[in-house]
C-alpha positions as MATLAB code, in Angstrom:
seq = 'MVTGATGFVGGNLALTLAKRGYRVRALVRDLGRANHLKKAGIHLIQGDIVNRVQVEKAVRGVHTIFHIAALYRSARHSDDVYRQVNVEGTSNIVNAAKKFGVHRLVHCSTIGVHGDVKSVPGDENSPYDPGDIYQQTKLEGEMVVQEAIKEGLPATIFRPSGVYGPGDMRLLKIFASIHLGRFRIIGTGKTLYHLIYIDDLVEGISLCGEKPEAVGQTYILAGPEYTTITELSRKVASAVNRKLPSGKLPLGPLKVAAAVCEALYRPFGLEPPLYSRRLDFFYKNRAFSIKKAKKELGFNPVVDLDQGLTRTADWYFDQGLLNGKMHIRFRKKKNKFNKDKS';
ca = [
     152.753   99.233   94.628;
     155.889   99.963   96.604;
     156.236  102.800   99.098;
     159.728  103.992   99.961;
     160.956  103.121   96.468;
     163.547  105.904   96.425;
     165.165  104.351   99.488;
     167.628  101.481   99.722;
     165.272   98.590  100.509;
     162.210   99.850   98.645;
     164.260  100.726   95.586;
     165.890   97.325   95.355;
     162.525   95.648   95.874;
     160.771   97.717   93.198;
     163.522   97.116   90.625;
     163.595   93.373   91.362;
     159.827   93.051   90.994;
     159.967   94.959   87.688;
     162.714   92.663   86.400;
     160.543   89.671   87.255;
     157.804   90.980   85.015;
     155.441   92.574   87.519;
     153.830   95.896   86.711;
     155.132   98.066   89.507;
     153.819  101.366   90.788;
     155.784  103.555   93.195;
     154.478  106.328   95.433;
     157.340  108.849   95.664;
     157.622  112.298   97.171;
     160.415  113.552   94.911;
     160.160  112.564   91.244;
     163.677  113.903   90.683;
     165.079  111.071   92.806;
     163.159  108.415   90.897;
     164.467  108.681   87.334;
     166.181  105.291   87.630;
     162.830  103.763   88.577;
     161.098  105.366   85.621;
     163.782  104.043   83.251;
     163.109  100.559   84.615;
     159.461  100.863   83.582;
     158.088  101.590   87.040;
     155.013  103.828   87.054;
     155.582  106.800   89.348;
     152.891  108.574   91.319;
     153.957  111.657   93.212;
     152.695  111.753   96.751;
     153.363  111.194  100.418;
     152.076  108.441  102.699;
     150.968  111.076  105.205;
     148.482  112.435  102.633;
     145.357  110.263  102.583;
     144.135  111.482   99.187;
     147.488  110.865   97.514;
     147.720  107.412   99.068;
     144.267  106.453   97.797;
     145.192  107.638   94.298;
     148.253  105.406   94.351;
     146.472  102.338   95.788;
     143.434  102.334   93.501;
     143.655   99.293   91.206;
     146.656   97.773   92.985;
     146.865   94.019   93.623;
     149.603   93.988   96.285;
     151.106   96.733   98.438;
     154.645   96.574   99.791;
     154.763   99.271  102.463;
     158.452  100.009  103.049;
     158.461  103.791  103.601;
     159.314  105.034  107.088;
     161.170  107.771  108.894;
     164.395  106.120  110.028;
     166.668  107.083  112.897;
     167.478  110.766  112.906;
     167.989  112.963  115.930;
     166.864  116.161  114.236;
     163.178  115.196  113.919;
     160.609  115.635  116.655;
     158.633  112.725  118.042;
     155.515  114.085  116.333;
     157.142  113.758  112.908;
     158.046  110.124  113.606;
     154.486  109.399  114.648;
     153.053  111.199  111.629;
     155.095  109.119  109.169;
     155.432  105.737  110.861;
     151.986  105.504  112.430;
     149.586  107.848  110.624;
     151.212  107.087  107.277;
     150.766  103.373  107.903;
     147.130  103.977  108.858;
     146.587  105.705  105.516;
     148.057  102.705  103.691;
     145.930  100.245  105.687;
     142.721  102.218  105.172;
     143.336  102.503  101.438;
     144.074   98.774  101.254;
     140.714   98.094  102.908;
     138.861  100.582  100.734;
     140.106   99.167   97.440;
     140.235   95.506   98.436;
     143.906   94.781   97.811;
     144.909   91.135   97.588;
     147.832   91.490  100.014;
     149.503   94.154  102.136;
     153.123   93.449  103.100;
     154.244   95.747  105.886;
     157.858   96.448  106.852;
     158.419   96.653  110.603;
     161.810   96.161  112.313;
     163.528   93.790  114.740;
     163.999   96.972  116.785;
     160.505   96.483  118.230;
     162.113   93.790  120.416;
     164.769   96.183  121.712;
     167.713   94.649  123.550;
     167.175   90.893  123.215;
     167.597   89.234  126.604;
     167.147   85.613  125.503;
     169.305   84.878  122.462;
     168.347   84.122  119.795;
     165.110   86.071  119.808;
     162.163   85.201  117.580;
     158.770   86.558  116.545;
     157.400   85.902  120.046;
     160.144   87.746  121.925;
     158.823   90.545  124.180;
     158.380   94.017  122.750;
     160.873   96.461  124.173;
     161.356   99.465  121.861;
     164.190  101.686  123.008;
     163.667  104.930  121.077;
     161.042  106.906  119.202;
     161.808  105.194  115.886;
     161.290  101.728  117.336;
     158.275  102.856  119.358;
     156.496  104.336  116.338;
     157.402  101.331  114.187;
     155.755   99.155  116.830;
     152.687  101.400  116.864;
     152.525  101.189  113.068;
     152.821   97.416  113.240;
     149.952   97.331  115.745;
     147.808   99.209  113.229;
     148.441   96.407  110.729;
     147.917   93.712  113.372;
     144.514   95.166  114.222;
     143.574   95.274  110.533;
     144.569   91.614  110.188;
     142.166   90.748  113.020;
     139.473   92.590  111.080;
     140.130   90.503  107.979;
     142.746   92.428  105.981;
     145.034   89.982  104.116;
     148.354   91.296  105.358;
     151.825   90.065  106.282;
     154.361   91.762  108.546;
     158.100   91.285  108.322;
     160.743   92.521  110.729;
     164.115   92.870  109.002;
     167.433   92.883  110.804;
     170.109   95.430  109.869;
     170.237   95.698  106.081;
     173.433   96.209  104.112;
     174.933   95.795  100.659;
     175.915   97.906   97.619;
     173.899  101.119   97.723;
     173.538  101.203  101.499;
     174.794  104.359  103.206;
     174.000  103.554  106.846;
     177.069  101.390  107.425;
     179.383  103.656  105.430;
     180.546  105.477  108.580;
     181.765  102.214  110.094;
     183.557  101.183  106.896;
     185.102  104.650  106.529;
     186.245  104.967  110.141;
     187.848  101.509  110.047;
     189.484  102.274  106.706;
     190.927  105.492  108.131;
     192.054  103.816  111.361;
     189.757  105.945  113.517;
     187.284  103.289  114.608;
     187.156  102.171  118.231;
     184.825   99.631  119.770;
     182.646  101.152  122.462;
     181.998   98.945  125.462;
     182.932   95.264  125.639;
     182.534   94.376  121.966;
     180.627   91.228  122.981;
     177.226   92.593  121.988;
     175.556   90.525  119.253;
     174.481   92.019  115.937;
     172.500   90.534  113.059;
     172.684   91.743  109.454;
     170.969   90.699  106.231;
     172.301   91.278  102.722;
     169.952   93.286  100.529;
     169.423   90.548   97.915;
     168.417   88.064  100.600;
     166.022   90.552  102.168;
     164.350   91.365   98.851;
     163.816   87.654   98.245;
     162.263   87.305  101.706;
     159.953   90.277  101.136;
     158.866   88.837   97.792;
     157.979   85.552   99.474;
     155.865   87.474  101.997;
     153.837   88.828   99.086;
     153.544   85.551   97.188;
     153.092   82.697   99.668;
     149.481   81.989  100.722;
     150.822   80.757  104.074;
     152.117   84.253  104.844;
     148.694   85.883  105.213;
     148.121   86.989  108.794;
     151.669   86.095  109.827;
     154.707   87.976  111.119;
     158.242   86.991  110.134;
     161.738   87.941  111.162;
     163.955   88.226  108.082;
     167.654   88.129  108.920;
     170.879   86.782  107.498;
     172.314   83.282  107.979;
     174.467   84.310  110.948;
     174.824   86.819  113.746;
     178.098   87.769  115.363;
     179.694   89.983  118.004;
     180.477   93.623  117.352;
     184.184   92.794  117.637;
     184.028   90.043  115.032;
     181.852   92.127  112.714;
     184.355   94.976  112.961;
     187.194   92.598  112.118;
     185.326   91.370  109.065;
     184.749   94.948  107.894;
     188.459   95.671  108.430;
     189.324   92.672  106.282;
     186.917   93.840  103.577;
     188.696   97.211  103.325;
     192.189   95.681  103.682;
     192.911   97.227  107.061;
     193.798   96.002  110.517;
     191.170   96.686  113.150;
     192.468   99.430  115.480;
     193.046   98.222  119.020;
     191.576   99.716  122.145;
     188.031  100.276  123.387;
     186.143  103.331  124.591;
     183.999  103.356  127.762;
     180.277  103.365  127.103;
     179.079  105.409  130.106;
     180.766  108.761  129.368;
     179.756  108.536  125.707;
     176.112  108.063  126.686;
     176.306  111.293  128.670;
     178.029  113.093  125.795;
     175.352  111.860  123.371;
     172.557  113.164  125.586;
     174.241  116.574  125.776;
     174.717  116.712  121.986;
     171.061  115.895  121.376;
     169.903  118.553  123.845;
     172.044  121.200  122.132;
     171.377  120.329  118.491;
     167.791  119.105  118.371;
     166.048  122.467  119.083;
     167.703  123.826  115.931;
     166.694  120.866  113.750;
     170.337  119.834  113.331;
     171.840  116.372  113.312;
     174.210  116.054  116.306;
     177.648  114.482  115.817;
     176.764  111.870  118.441;
     173.386  110.675  119.671;
     172.045  107.926  121.880;
     170.450  105.764  119.189;
     173.780  105.406  117.417;
     175.314  103.969  120.570;
     172.679  101.206  120.661;
     174.787   99.371  118.102;
     177.464   98.776  120.729;
     175.457   97.516  123.677;
     172.023   96.190  122.652;
     171.822   92.575  121.491;
     170.266   91.986  118.056;
     170.369   88.243  117.411;
     167.444   86.256  116.023;
     166.211   82.904  114.787;
     164.743   82.760  111.262;
     163.283   79.255  111.642;
     159.702   80.402  111.101;
     160.466   82.180  107.818;
     162.511   79.209  106.624;
     159.782   76.706  107.445;
     156.722   78.619  106.237;
     158.127   80.751  103.412;
     161.061   78.697  102.198;
     163.255   81.684  103.044;
     166.913   80.793  102.601;
     169.450   83.637  102.894;
     172.630   82.634  101.067;
     175.028   85.599  101.347;
     177.328   85.219  104.336;
     178.973   88.145  106.097;
     182.410   87.804  104.498;
     180.952   87.764  101.004;
     178.411   90.514  101.649;
     180.839   92.867  103.383;
     183.372   92.391  100.576;
     180.777   93.284   97.938;
     179.711   96.306   99.977;
     183.296   97.509  100.426;
     183.949   97.129   96.699;
     180.923   99.299   95.952;
     182.077  101.986   98.398;
     185.499  102.044   96.738;
     183.990  102.129   93.240;
     181.803  105.079   94.220;
     184.739  106.951   95.761;
     183.086  106.889   99.164;
     186.133  105.590  101.009;
     189.165  107.834  101.303;
     192.188  106.478   99.436;
     192.519  103.717   96.883;
     192.500   99.987   97.348;
     195.683   98.190   96.369;
     195.266   96.846   92.809;
     196.503   93.380   93.733;
     194.069   93.257   96.646;
     191.186   94.311   94.392;
     192.015   91.559   91.908;
     192.149   89.053   94.738;
     188.760   90.224   96.012;
     187.182   90.152   92.557;
     188.367   86.555   92.145;
     186.873   85.788   95.553;
     183.528   87.266   94.479;
     183.460   85.190   91.281;
     184.298   82.032   93.203;
     181.525   82.753   95.708;
     178.862   83.639   93.119;
];
């Protein structure tokens, strides 16, 4: 069973497992968003992880649970909503797993539980330092699973780095702003950031559910390289055939502006144009070692940043998500590059 199957990571995971011949069940809130899963032979059960009865209905008879669903970063939700989904929802999954004796629970956490990494590269033993309500509640949810592991539940926790690839919408704003020439680096640009291509992440998650060595363990799943915000931005600019705009914006005033926007918009349940968590990208280090996952799981991410960002940009163009058209000659050159890299 996969939770969060209508999302980017959960959807890719569910479809990959189905293609590999597994019988896959998905707990989804909105059946209308899951037609592509149904067509792939995935059995849909309507429900929400915050509803204990619906969770138990979905878990009964399941061999392995991949718990991917979570409330991601959004400034319009209250802290209570984050806690309800990311902590209480996880508790419902854990309790159902215990009740029906599942063979394995694979729980998705986040590298965000480590906050701003002071000693680079970080690893699974780096100090916890969540910096916002999303990261705090993801840590609390992870602690629920950790406690269940101590009590004997066969579970594995993975902490993914930033996920990207065709189908992802979180990085679209960066691609679009660079493509339009509006992007500016905030701060020094020396902050480190770590991404993982969706195919590599799905393979890592699958290994967490298959390898006997993974039971009771926690793994960081990240791509083969991390880089500075400046270099990442340059690579995105190259992927969309643009030159990275010059100039940087000061971080301090934008932090103040973000706080003001949140204070004005949040009481009305609206998403502010700028909020503090979005600025984390520019000044909090996210750089990790994946030695443990490589050694114990055989995890081997193969898609480098240039290749992954090019594929992602191509998908954005194909979907009409980037304003303007890519030069035909450039597209042909990129398609040849993709074939050579495959």
